[in-house]
Amino acid sequence: MERRFFLKLIVASIAATNLYKLPDLHAQTVGSQNLILSLRLSLSGAGRLGFYIDYSELNTIGTHTFYATRTHGSQGAVSCTWTAYDSADGTQLATGDLSWANDSLDIKSFEVNVPSKPDGEHRIYVMLSNPTGGAVLHHGDSTVAYGIIDDDTIATSNAIFIDADATTDGDGSQSNPYNNWYSARDAVLTTTRVIYIKGLMIPDDTDGSVQSARVNQKHFALKTTFDGRNTESQRLVIRNWPTFTGGITGNGANDTTGFVLDGASTDTHSIKYVTFKGLSIINLDNTVGPNPELSIGFGILLFGGETDVISHITAENITVDGILSGQSSATAVFKCNSASNIKMWRWHIQNAEYLSLNDRSLFAFQCYNTDNVSIQRCSFTETSGGIYEKEGLDGNKVGMSVRFNIFDTSQVLYATQDGLNALDFQIVQSNVFNSPSQRSFTPPIRFTSSSTVISSSKQLISNNVFYNHETGSSDAVISVDREGWEGLIIYNNIFQDVVRGWRFSNGVSAPEYINYNLYHNEAFTKQPNFFLSSPLAGLQAVKDETAFEANSLAIAPQFLNTSNDNFKLKSNSPAIGNGVDGTNMGVYLSGIERIGADNSPYLAPAKMDSPEVTVIS
């Protein structure tokens, strides 16, 4: 038994740490699946199959590891196929199958080896297909993850170069770069694969006003030269010149914003397969004019009109420091309207605010009329708000997937209004919601609507940490304000020093599952800690009077060091092994998770009863 125990610990340790060590292996790719985490939970429906982590990042040739999981339902055995392609030309690299047993919500992994690459960043993409057993792909035909090798080499073919500090405007080559965005933008062809930016560009009046934002502001427009891309092999990457800082600055002016696709203009756009990567967006202040409270600010605005198509946009490793505007409701660091298949990965956002900070309603990411949006490993600090999604796109109703983020004094808000599409199948998983000042103007997670007649189902909220949220407009950490949000699934969360765990307004349909959560000091006031049709004073009352929280705990979680957002669990934490099916509560569900934009080394401690990692042929 002792020998077996130590072998299990070694295997669990390897499984937990391989994401943090960039491999330089040259092993052959095999079409097998590895079991990373075993999780059994009975939920209605066959569920949805998708990627747990959107990206694999390497800095040298080697082996990418991808992770997939099943969510929202677990009835019956299901499976799907994965296929990996080279982004340069669409060549198929490898394929294999993934399968889940009845009641299984396992996390599985598979590998794709890249033994060589040309100069420049190398990308592959992996797609899921052919779901069986009644399961569906979480993002439909666009259920995709990316593998990137960025070794700081430069691709010179099909590339445009910008040096913002150059004294003269060149021809866009590496040796004679442009010195401004406008020349580079106008030179883009459908064969262009990368725009390299060195230095911080300053917007001017070249592109006129932004009609969709209703204000005149200096910006960088995305013109029709970006149209005409229809496949991953045509993807355009707008990024920093390797080893240099590249991006945008307002340079002290108070009438500047960032990249803009203006859907209210006379042009019709079809902008697809565009990536923003490694950029710095600094000190964009748009508070000028006789009515500064009406000004609108943003770093990237993709505002689709009725005839525009915006799809397959990714924004990766972006640093934002300083977005200031006057109007909160329309301002965002990244805002998209009428767009689909959007991925945001490893943003570090700080100091995004507007002139009046009283209600904290500016959001770093705003998505209106969207479908298939995923936001992972972003850090929000000193920012008025976090993420806001409103309505689905053209009848599609797949809500945002929000994983592995750190929210300091900001929230995730899902909303809809009269006559518009609601959103289903949201995922809020393994995030830290931390309010360092022990205040929160709004609930960390809120579902709301201006309509009393909506139908939105199967929202998944699991393995989050809610820390130091004393107040809120609904006096709860998870707030469901209107009826119509049905079938919430809430488990493995940790609530410490919060006013109330969750609150469902009168008339809200009963959640599908709430259990295996941990609460400690969950009420600063004498108000009831939970609300489901009527007040429930404390965890025991919920257990006694409802079908929920039967296995939840009221005890200190024993975090390692909350002062620097390290919510790793101490080895004696009661959250270890006491979650659903013996899993961990808190953000480190499987041990492969990284939380926030930085490459933090924090790992969950190995469980004493960790399942053996097995290969399933």
Coordinates of C-alpha atoms in Angstrom, one line a residue:
M1 CA 0.0 0.0 0.0
E2 CA 2.8 2.4 0.9
R3 CA 4.6 1.8 -2.5
R4 CA 1.3 2.3 -4.4
F5 CA 0.6 5.5 -2.4
F6 CA 3.9 7.0 -3.2
L7 CA 3.6 6.1 -6.9
K8 CA 0.2 7.8 -7.0
L9 CA 1.7 11.0 -5.4
I10 CA 4.5 11.0 -8.0
V11 CA 2.0 10.6 -10.9
A12 CA -0.3 13.2 -9.5
S13 CA 2.6 15.6 -9.0
I14 CA 3.7 15.1 -12.7
A15 CA 0.1 15.7 -13.9
A16 CA -0.1 18.9 -11.8
T17 CA 3.1 20.4 -12.9
N18 CA 3.5 19.6 -16.6
L19 CA 1.6 22.7 -17.6
Y20 CA 4.2 24.9 -15.9
K21 CA 7.3 23.4 -17.5
L22 CA 7.6 24.2 -21.2
P23 CA 8.4 20.9 -22.8
D24 CA 11.1 20.4 -25.3
L25 CA 10.1 16.8 -26.2
H26 CA 10.0 15.3 -29.7
A27 CA 7.8 12.4 -28.9
Q28 CA 5.4 11.1 -31.6
T29 CA 1.8 12.4 -31.3
V30 CA -0.6 9.6 -30.3
G31 CA -4.4 9.7 -30.6
S32 CA -5.0 8.9 -26.9
Q33 CA -6.6 10.7 -24.0
N34 CA -5.2 11.1 -20.6
L35 CA -7.4 11.3 -17.5
I36 CA -6.4 14.5 -15.6
L37 CA -9.3 14.6 -13.2
S38 CA -12.0 12.2 -12.4
L39 CA -15.3 13.9 -11.4
R40 CA -18.6 12.1 -11.1
L41 CA -21.8 14.2 -10.7
S42 CA -25.3 13.4 -11.9
L43 CA -26.8 16.3 -13.9
S44 CA -29.7 16.3 -16.3
G45 CA -29.0 16.1 -20.0
A46 CA -26.1 14.7 -22.0
G47 CA -24.1 17.9 -21.5
R48 CA -21.7 20.0 -23.6
L49 CA -18.2 19.1 -24.7
G50 CA -15.5 21.8 -24.9
F51 CA -12.0 22.9 -24.1
Y52 CA -11.2 23.5 -20.5
I53 CA -8.2 25.7 -21.4
D54 CA -8.1 27.7 -24.6
Y55 CA -4.4 27.9 -25.2
S56 CA -1.2 25.9 -25.0
E57 CA 1.8 28.3 -25.0
L58 CA 5.4 27.2 -25.6
N59 CA 8.6 29.1 -26.2
T60 CA 10.4 26.4 -28.2
I61 CA 9.4 23.5 -30.4
G62 CA 7.9 20.7 -28.4
T63 CA 4.6 19.1 -27.4
H64 CA 1.4 21.0 -26.8
T65 CA -1.1 19.6 -24.2
F66 CA -4.8 20.4 -24.7
Y67 CA -7.5 19.9 -22.1
A68 CA -11.2 19.1 -22.7
T69 CA -14.1 18.5 -20.4
R70 CA -17.8 17.9 -20.2
T71 CA -20.2 20.5 -18.6
H72 CA -23.8 21.2 -17.9
G73 CA -25.1 17.6 -18.1
S74 CA -23.8 14.1 -17.5
Q75 CA -26.5 11.6 -18.5
G76 CA -25.2 8.7 -20.6
A77 CA -21.9 7.9 -22.3
V78 CA -20.7 10.5 -24.8
S79 CA -17.7 11.1 -27.0
C80 CA -16.2 13.4 -29.7
T81 CA -13.3 13.6 -32.1
W82 CA -10.4 16.1 -31.9
T83 CA -8.3 17.1 -34.9
A84 CA -5.2 19.3 -34.9
Y85 CA -4.2 21.5 -37.9
D86 CA -1.3 23.6 -38.8
S87 CA -2.5 27.2 -39.0
A88 CA -0.2 28.1 -41.8
D89 CA -1.8 25.9 -44.4
G90 CA -4.5 23.9 -42.7
T91 CA -2.5 20.6 -42.9
Q92 CA -3.9 18.0 -40.5
L93 CA -1.4 17.1 -37.9
A94 CA -3.1 14.5 -35.7
T95 CA -6.5 13.3 -34.6
G96 CA -8.0 11.2 -31.8
D97 CA -11.2 10.5 -29.8
L98 CA -12.4 11.6 -26.3
S99 CA -15.0 9.8 -24.3
W100 CA -16.9 10.3 -21.1
A101 CA -18.9 7.6 -19.1
N102 CA -22.3 8.1 -17.6
D103 CA -22.2 10.8 -14.9
S104 CA -18.7 11.7 -15.8
L105 CA -17.5 15.4 -16.0
D106 CA -13.8 14.4 -16.2
I107 CA -11.1 16.6 -17.5
K108 CA -9.1 14.8 -20.3
S109 CA -5.9 15.8 -22.1
F110 CA -4.2 14.9 -25.3
E111 CA -0.9 15.9 -26.9
V112 CA 0.2 17.3 -30.3
N113 CA 3.9 17.4 -31.1
V114 CA 5.5 20.2 -33.1
P115 CA 9.1 19.0 -34.0
S116 CA 10.0 22.0 -36.2
K117 CA 8.9 25.5 -37.2
P118 CA 10.0 28.3 -39.5
D119 CA 11.0 31.7 -38.1
G120 CA 8.2 33.7 -36.5
E121 CA 5.4 32.7 -34.2
H122 CA 4.0 29.2 -34.9
R123 CA 0.3 28.4 -34.4
I124 CA -1.7 25.3 -34.6
Y125 CA -5.4 24.9 -33.8
V126 CA -7.5 21.9 -32.5
M127 CA -11.2 21.5 -33.2
L128 CA -13.7 19.2 -31.6
S129 CA -16.3 17.4 -33.9
N130 CA -18.7 14.5 -34.2
P131 CA -20.3 14.5 -30.7
T132 CA -22.2 11.4 -29.8
G133 CA -24.7 10.2 -27.1
G134 CA -26.8 13.4 -27.3
A135 CA -24.0 15.7 -26.2
V136 CA -23.3 18.9 -28.1
L137 CA -20.1 20.9 -28.7
H138 CA -20.1 23.9 -26.4
H139 CA -19.1 26.4 -29.1
G140 CA -20.6 24.4 -32.0
D141 CA -18.4 24.1 -35.1
S142 CA -16.1 26.7 -33.6
T143 CA -15.1 24.7 -30.5
V144 CA -11.4 25.3 -30.9
A145 CA -8.2 25.7 -28.9
Y146 CA -4.9 27.1 -30.0
G147 CA -1.3 26.0 -29.6
I148 CA 1.3 28.8 -29.9
I149 CA 5.1 28.6 -30.0
D150 CA 6.6 32.1 -29.6
D151 CA 10.4 32.0 -29.6
D152 CA 10.9 35.8 -30.3
T153 CA 12.0 35.1 -33.9
I154 CA 10.5 37.2 -36.7
A155 CA 8.7 36.2 -39.8
T156 CA 9.8 38.5 -42.7
S157 CA 7.5 37.2 -45.4
N158 CA 3.9 38.5 -45.6
A159 CA 4.8 40.9 -42.7
I160 CA 4.4 44.6 -42.2
F161 CA 6.7 46.5 -39.7
I162 CA 5.9 49.7 -37.7
D163 CA 8.5 51.6 -35.7
A164 CA 6.5 54.4 -33.9
D165 CA 9.8 56.2 -33.1
A166 CA 11.2 56.3 -36.6
T167 CA 11.7 59.8 -37.9
T168 CA 10.5 59.0 -41.4
D169 CA 7.8 56.9 -42.9
G170 CA 9.3 53.9 -44.7
D171 CA 8.0 51.1 -46.9
G172 CA 6.9 48.7 -44.1
S173 CA 9.9 46.4 -44.4
Q174 CA 11.9 45.3 -41.3
S175 CA 14.8 47.5 -42.4
N176 CA 12.7 50.5 -43.4
P177 CA 9.4 50.3 -41.3
Y178 CA 6.4 52.6 -41.4
N179 CA 6.3 55.0 -38.5
N180 CA 2.5 55.1 -38.1
W181 CA -0.5 52.8 -38.0
Y182 CA -2.4 54.5 -41.0
S183 CA 0.3 53.7 -43.6
A184 CA 0.6 50.1 -42.3
R185 CA -3.2 49.6 -42.2
D186 CA -3.7 50.8 -45.8
A187 CA -1.0 48.4 -47.0
V188 CA -2.6 45.2 -45.6
L189 CA -3.5 42.5 -48.1
T190 CA -5.4 39.3 -47.6
T191 CA -2.0 37.6 -47.8
T192 CA -0.6 39.7 -44.9
R193 CA 0.0 37.5 -41.9
V194 CA 1.5 39.8 -39.3
I195 CA 1.9 43.4 -38.4
Y196 CA 4.8 44.0 -36.0
I197 CA 4.7 47.2 -33.9
K198 CA 7.7 48.7 -32.1
G199 CA 7.1 51.6 -29.7
L200 CA 3.8 53.2 -28.7
M201 CA 1.7 54.7 -31.5
I202 CA -0.2 57.9 -30.9
P203 CA -3.6 58.3 -32.6
D204 CA -4.4 61.4 -34.6
D205 CA -7.3 62.9 -36.7
T206 CA -6.6 60.8 -39.8
D207 CA -9.6 58.6 -39.4
G208 CA -12.1 61.3 -38.3
S209 CA -15.0 60.6 -35.9
V210 CA -16.3 57.3 -34.6
Q211 CA -20.0 57.4 -35.5
S212 CA -21.0 54.4 -33.5
A213 CA -19.5 56.0 -30.4
R214 CA -21.2 59.3 -31.2
V215 CA -18.1 61.4 -30.4
N216 CA -15.2 62.8 -32.3
Q217 CA -12.0 61.1 -31.0
K218 CA -8.6 60.2 -32.3
H219 CA -8.3 56.5 -33.0
F220 CA -6.9 53.8 -35.3
A221 CA -9.6 52.5 -37.6
L222 CA -9.7 48.9 -39.0
K223 CA -10.6 49.6 -42.6
T224 CA -11.8 47.3 -45.4
T225 CA -8.2 46.2 -46.0
F226 CA -8.8 43.8 -43.1
D227 CA -11.7 42.1 -44.9
G228 CA -11.7 38.9 -46.9
R229 CA -10.2 36.4 -44.4
N230 CA -12.2 33.2 -44.2
T231 CA -10.0 30.5 -42.7
E232 CA -7.4 30.1 -39.9
S233 CA -4.6 29.9 -42.5
Q234 CA -5.5 33.6 -43.4
R235 CA -5.4 34.8 -39.9
L236 CA -3.7 38.3 -39.4
V237 CA -1.8 38.8 -36.2
I238 CA -1.3 42.4 -35.0
R239 CA 1.4 42.2 -32.3
N240 CA 4.4 43.7 -30.7
W241 CA 7.7 43.5 -32.5
P242 CA 9.4 40.6 -30.5
T243 CA 11.5 41.8 -27.6
F244 CA 10.1 45.3 -27.9
T245 CA 7.1 47.1 -26.4
G246 CA 4.5 47.9 -29.0
G247 CA 1.0 49.4 -28.8
I248 CA -0.9 52.6 -28.3
T249 CA -0.6 55.6 -26.0
G250 CA -2.7 58.7 -25.6
N251 CA 0.5 60.6 -24.7
G252 CA -1.3 62.9 -22.3
A253 CA -4.1 64.0 -24.6
N254 CA -7.7 63.8 -23.5
D255 CA -9.3 62.9 -26.8
T256 CA -7.8 59.6 -27.7
T257 CA -9.1 56.0 -28.0
G258 CA -7.7 52.8 -29.5
F259 CA -8.4 50.4 -32.4
V260 CA -11.9 50.8 -33.9
L261 CA -14.2 48.9 -36.3
D262 CA -17.0 51.4 -36.7
G263 CA -20.2 49.6 -37.7
A264 CA -22.1 52.9 -38.0
S265 CA -19.9 54.0 -40.9
T266 CA -20.8 53.7 -44.5
D267 CA -18.4 50.8 -45.1
T268 CA -19.6 47.2 -44.8
H269 CA -17.1 45.0 -43.1
S270 CA -16.4 41.3 -42.9
I271 CA -13.6 41.1 -40.4
K272 CA -12.7 37.6 -39.4
Y273 CA -9.6 35.7 -38.2
V274 CA -7.7 38.7 -36.7
T275 CA -5.6 38.5 -33.6
F276 CA -4.3 41.3 -31.3
K277 CA -1.3 40.0 -29.4
G278 CA 1.3 41.3 -26.9
L279 CA 0.2 44.9 -27.2
S280 CA 0.3 47.7 -24.6
I281 CA -2.6 50.1 -24.4
I282 CA -1.6 53.0 -22.2
N283 CA -3.2 56.2 -21.0
L284 CA -6.1 56.6 -23.4
D285 CA -8.1 59.5 -22.0
N286 CA -11.3 60.6 -23.8
T287 CA -12.9 63.2 -21.4
V288 CA -12.6 66.2 -23.7
G289 CA -15.4 68.6 -24.8
P290 CA -18.2 70.7 -23.2
N291 CA -19.9 67.5 -21.9
P292 CA -17.1 65.2 -20.8
E293 CA -19.5 63.1 -18.9
L294 CA -20.9 61.9 -22.3
S295 CA -17.5 60.9 -23.8
I296 CA -16.8 57.3 -24.5
G297 CA -13.5 55.5 -24.2
F298 CA -12.1 52.1 -25.2
G299 CA -8.9 50.3 -26.1
I300 CA -10.4 48.0 -28.8
L301 CA -13.9 48.6 -30.2
L302 CA -15.5 46.1 -32.6
F303 CA -18.9 47.6 -33.3
G304 CA -20.7 45.6 -35.9
G305 CA -23.6 47.1 -37.9
E306 CA -26.5 45.2 -39.4
T307 CA -24.5 44.1 -42.5
D308 CA -21.1 43.6 -40.8
V309 CA -19.6 40.2 -39.9
I310 CA -17.2 40.1 -37.0
S311 CA -16.0 36.6 -36.1
H312 CA -13.0 34.5 -34.9
I313 CA -11.3 37.4 -33.2
T314 CA -8.7 36.7 -30.5
A315 CA -6.9 39.1 -28.2
E316 CA -3.9 37.6 -26.3
N317 CA -1.4 38.8 -23.7
I318 CA -2.6 42.4 -23.7
T319 CA -1.5 45.0 -21.1
V320 CA -3.8 47.9 -20.3
D321 CA -2.9 50.7 -17.9
G322 CA -5.2 53.7 -18.0
I323 CA -8.5 54.0 -19.8
L324 CA -10.5 57.1 -18.7
S325 CA -13.9 58.3 -20.1
G326 CA -16.9 60.2 -19.1
Q327 CA -19.8 57.7 -19.9
S328 CA -19.7 54.4 -18.1
S329 CA -22.4 52.6 -19.9
A330 CA -20.7 52.6 -23.4
T331 CA -17.1 52.5 -22.3
A332 CA -14.9 49.4 -22.2
V333 CA -11.3 48.3 -22.5
F334 CA -12.6 45.8 -25.1
K335 CA -16.1 46.1 -26.6
C336 CA -17.7 44.0 -29.3
N337 CA -21.2 44.2 -30.7
S338 CA -22.8 41.7 -33.0
A339 CA -19.8 39.4 -33.0
S340 CA -19.1 35.7 -32.5
N341 CA -16.3 33.3 -31.7
I342 CA -14.2 35.7 -29.5
K343 CA -11.4 34.6 -27.3
M344 CA -9.6 36.9 -24.8
W345 CA -6.6 35.4 -23.1
R346 CA -4.1 36.7 -20.5
W347 CA -5.1 40.4 -20.4
H348 CA -3.7 42.5 -17.5
I349 CA -6.0 45.5 -17.0
Q350 CA -5.6 48.2 -14.4
N351 CA -6.8 51.8 -14.0
A352 CA -9.8 51.5 -16.3
E353 CA -12.3 54.0 -14.9
Y354 CA -14.7 56.8 -15.8
L355 CA -15.2 60.2 -14.2
S356 CA -17.9 59.3 -11.7
L357 CA -16.9 56.1 -9.8
N358 CA -20.0 55.8 -7.6
D359 CA -21.7 52.9 -9.2
R360 CA -18.7 51.0 -10.8
S361 CA -20.7 50.3 -14.0
L362 CA -17.8 50.6 -16.4
F363 CA -16.8 47.1 -17.6
A364 CA -13.4 46.1 -18.9
F365 CA -15.0 43.7 -21.4
Q366 CA -18.5 44.4 -22.8
C367 CA -20.1 42.0 -25.2
Y368 CA -23.5 42.9 -26.8
N369 CA -25.4 40.6 -29.1
T370 CA -22.6 38.0 -29.1
D371 CA -22.1 34.3 -29.3
N372 CA -19.3 32.0 -28.3
V373 CA -17.2 34.3 -26.1
S374 CA -14.4 32.9 -23.9
I375 CA -12.4 34.9 -21.4
Q376 CA -9.5 33.2 -19.6
R377 CA -6.6 34.1 -17.4
C378 CA -7.1 37.8 -17.2
S379 CA -6.3 40.1 -14.2
F380 CA -8.5 43.0 -13.4
T381 CA -7.1 45.5 -10.8
E382 CA -8.1 49.0 -10.0
T383 CA -10.8 48.7 -12.6
S384 CA -14.4 49.9 -12.3
G385 CA -15.9 46.7 -13.6
G386 CA -15.1 43.3 -15.0
I387 CA -17.2 41.6 -17.7
Y388 CA -20.6 42.4 -19.0
E389 CA -22.5 40.2 -21.5
K390 CA -25.9 41.2 -22.8
E391 CA -28.1 39.2 -25.2
G392 CA -27.3 36.4 -27.6
L393 CA -26.6 36.9 -31.3
D394 CA -29.3 36.2 -33.8
G395 CA -31.1 33.6 -31.7
N396 CA -27.9 31.9 -30.6
K397 CA -27.8 31.7 -26.8
V398 CA -24.5 30.4 -25.7
G399 CA -23.2 32.6 -22.9
M400 CA -19.7 33.5 -22.0
S401 CA -17.2 31.1 -20.7
V402 CA -15.2 32.8 -17.9
R403 CA -12.3 30.8 -16.4
F404 CA -9.1 31.3 -14.4
N405 CA -9.4 35.1 -14.0
I406 CA -8.7 37.4 -11.0
F407 CA -11.3 40.1 -10.4
D408 CA -10.3 42.7 -7.8
T409 CA -13.4 44.9 -7.0
S410 CA -15.1 43.9 -10.2
Q411 CA -17.8 41.5 -11.4
V412 CA -19.3 39.3 -14.1
L413 CA -22.7 40.5 -15.2
Y414 CA -25.1 38.6 -17.5
A415 CA -28.2 40.6 -18.6
T416 CA -31.0 40.8 -21.1
Q417 CA -33.9 43.1 -21.8
D418 CA -37.4 43.0 -23.3
G419 CA -37.7 41.3 -26.6
L420 CA -34.0 40.3 -26.9
N421 CA -32.3 36.9 -26.7
A422 CA -31.3 35.6 -23.4
L423 CA -28.2 33.5 -22.8
D424 CA -27.8 29.9 -21.8
F425 CA -24.9 27.6 -20.7
Q426 CA -22.7 30.3 -19.1
I427 CA -19.6 29.1 -17.3
V428 CA -18.0 30.9 -14.4
Q429 CA -15.3 28.6 -13.2
S430 CA -12.0 28.8 -11.2
N431 CA -12.0 32.6 -10.8
V432 CA -10.9 34.7 -7.9
F433 CA -13.3 37.5 -6.9
N434 CA -11.3 39.5 -4.4
S435 CA -12.4 42.9 -3.0
P436 CA -9.2 44.1 -1.1
S437 CA -11.0 47.1 0.4
Q438 CA -13.8 44.9 1.7
R439 CA -16.5 46.6 -0.4
S440 CA -18.3 45.7 -3.6
F441 CA -20.8 48.1 -5.3
T442 CA -22.3 45.2 -7.2
P443 CA -22.4 41.4 -6.7
P444 CA -19.4 39.6 -8.1
I445 CA -21.8 37.4 -10.2
R446 CA -25.1 38.8 -11.2
F447 CA -27.9 37.6 -13.5
T448 CA -30.5 40.2 -14.3
S449 CA -33.0 41.3 -16.9
S450 CA -35.3 44.3 -17.6
S451 CA -37.9 41.7 -18.7
T452 CA -39.9 39.4 -16.5
V453 CA -40.3 36.9 -19.4
I454 CA -37.0 35.4 -20.3
S455 CA -35.8 31.8 -20.4
S456 CA -32.2 31.1 -19.7
S457 CA -30.9 27.8 -18.4
K458 CA -28.0 25.8 -17.1
Q459 CA -25.6 28.4 -15.7
L460 CA -22.5 26.7 -14.3
I461 CA -20.7 28.4 -11.3
S462 CA -18.0 26.2 -9.8
N463 CA -14.6 26.3 -8.1
N464 CA -14.5 30.1 -7.6
V465 CA -13.2 31.9 -4.6
F466 CA -15.2 34.9 -3.3
Y467 CA -13.2 36.9 -0.7
N468 CA -13.9 40.1 1.2
H469 CA -17.2 41.2 -0.4
E470 CA -19.0 43.0 2.4
T471 CA -21.8 44.9 0.5
G472 CA -23.6 44.9 -2.8
S473 CA -26.7 46.1 -4.5
S474 CA -28.3 42.7 -3.9
D475 CA -26.5 41.9 -0.6
A476 CA -25.1 38.6 -2.1
V477 CA -22.1 37.3 -3.9
I478 CA -24.2 35.4 -6.4
S479 CA -27.4 37.3 -7.2
V480 CA -30.2 36.2 -9.5
D481 CA -32.5 39.2 -9.8
R482 CA -35.2 38.0 -12.1
E483 CA -37.2 34.9 -12.8
G484 CA -36.3 33.1 -16.0
W485 CA -32.7 32.2 -15.1
E486 CA -33.2 28.5 -14.6
G487 CA -31.2 25.5 -13.6
L488 CA -28.1 27.1 -12.0
I489 CA -25.4 24.6 -11.0
I490 CA -23.2 25.8 -8.1
Y491 CA -20.5 23.7 -6.5
N492 CA -17.0 23.6 -5.1
N493 CA -16.9 27.3 -4.5
I494 CA -15.3 29.0 -1.4
F495 CA -17.0 32.0 0.2
Q496 CA -14.9 33.8 2.8
D497 CA -15.8 37.1 4.5
V498 CA -18.8 37.8 2.3
V499 CA -22.2 39.3 3.2
R500 CA -24.3 36.5 1.8
G501 CA -23.5 33.4 -0.3
W502 CA -26.3 33.5 -2.9
R503 CA -29.6 35.2 -3.4
F504 CA -32.5 34.2 -5.7
S505 CA -35.3 36.7 -6.0
N506 CA -38.9 35.7 -5.5
G507 CA -40.2 33.8 -8.4
V508 CA -36.9 32.5 -9.6
S509 CA -37.0 28.8 -10.6
A510 CA -35.1 26.5 -8.3
P511 CA -31.5 25.8 -9.2
E512 CA -30.6 22.4 -10.4
Y513 CA -27.8 21.8 -8.0
I514 CA -26.1 23.7 -5.1
N515 CA -23.8 21.6 -3.0
Y516 CA -20.2 21.0 -1.8
N517 CA -19.4 24.7 -1.2
L518 CA -17.4 26.1 1.8
Y519 CA -18.4 29.2 3.8
H520 CA -16.5 31.1 6.4
N521 CA -17.6 34.4 8.0
E522 CA -20.2 34.6 5.3
A523 CA -22.1 37.5 6.9
F524 CA -20.8 40.8 8.2
T525 CA -24.3 41.8 9.1
K526 CA -27.2 40.1 10.9
Q527 CA -29.1 39.7 7.6
P528 CA -29.9 36.2 6.4
N529 CA -27.0 34.5 4.7
F530 CA -29.0 32.9 1.9
F531 CA -32.3 33.8 0.1
L532 CA -34.4 31.3 -1.8
S533 CA -38.0 32.6 -2.0
S534 CA -37.7 33.5 1.7
P535 CA -34.7 34.4 4.0
L536 CA -32.6 31.5 5.3
A537 CA -30.4 32.4 8.2
G538 CA -27.3 30.4 7.8
L539 CA -26.0 27.3 6.2
Q540 CA -27.7 24.9 8.6
A541 CA -31.1 26.5 7.8
V542 CA -30.5 25.9 4.1
K543 CA -29.7 22.2 4.8
D544 CA -32.7 21.8 7.0
E545 CA -35.2 23.6 4.8
T546 CA -34.1 23.0 1.2
A547 CA -32.6 20.3 -1.0
F548 CA -29.3 22.2 -1.3
E549 CA -25.9 22.4 0.4
A550 CA -26.2 19.0 2.1
N551 CA -22.5 18.4 1.9
S552 CA -21.3 22.0 2.2
L553 CA -19.0 23.2 5.0
A554 CA -18.8 26.2 7.4
I555 CA -15.2 26.4 8.3
A556 CA -12.0 28.4 7.5
P557 CA -10.6 27.3 4.1
Q558 CA -7.0 27.9 5.1
F559 CA -5.6 29.9 2.1
L560 CA -1.9 30.2 1.9
N561 CA -1.5 33.9 1.4
T562 CA -4.5 36.0 0.3
S563 CA -2.5 39.3 0.4
N564 CA -1.0 38.7 -3.0
D565 CA -3.9 36.8 -4.6
N566 CA -2.4 33.5 -3.8
F567 CA -5.4 31.4 -3.0
K568 CA -3.5 28.1 -2.9
L569 CA -4.8 25.9 -0.1
K570 CA -2.6 24.9 2.8
S571 CA -1.9 21.2 3.2
N572 CA -4.4 21.0 6.1
S573 CA -7.2 22.8 4.3
P574 CA -10.7 21.3 4.7
A575 CA -11.3 22.3 1.1
I576 CA -8.9 19.6 -0.1
G577 CA -10.8 16.5 -1.1
N578 CA -14.1 17.6 0.2
G579 CA -15.6 18.8 -3.0
V580 CA -17.8 16.9 -5.4
D581 CA -16.7 13.3 -5.8
G582 CA -13.6 14.0 -3.6
T583 CA -12.3 16.9 -5.7
N584 CA -10.9 20.1 -4.3
M585 CA -13.0 23.2 -3.6
G586 CA -11.5 26.5 -4.8
V587 CA -9.8 27.5 -8.0
Y588 CA -7.3 24.7 -8.3
L589 CA -9.7 21.9 -9.2
S590 CA -7.2 19.6 -11.0
G591 CA -3.8 21.2 -10.3
I592 CA -3.2 22.3 -13.9
E593 CA -4.9 25.7 -13.5
R594 CA -3.1 29.0 -13.6
I595 CA -5.0 31.9 -12.3
G596 CA -4.6 35.4 -13.8
A597 CA -2.4 36.9 -16.5
D598 CA 0.9 36.2 -14.9
N599 CA 2.7 32.9 -15.1
S600 CA 2.2 32.3 -11.4
P601 CA 3.7 29.1 -10.0
Y602 CA 0.8 28.4 -7.6
L603 CA -0.3 24.8 -7.6
A604 CA -2.9 23.0 -5.6
P605 CA -1.4 20.6 -3.1
A606 CA -1.6 16.9 -4.1
K607 CA -4.6 15.1 -2.7
M608 CA -3.9 12.1 -0.5
D609 CA -6.4 10.1 -2.6
S610 CA -5.6 11.6 -6.1
P611 CA -6.8 9.2 -8.8
E612 CA -4.1 7.6 -10.8
V613 CA -3.4 9.2 -14.2
T614 CA -4.3 6.6 -16.8
V615 CA -4.0 6.4 -20.6
I616 CA -7.2 5.4 -22.3
S617 CA -6.6 3.9 -25.8

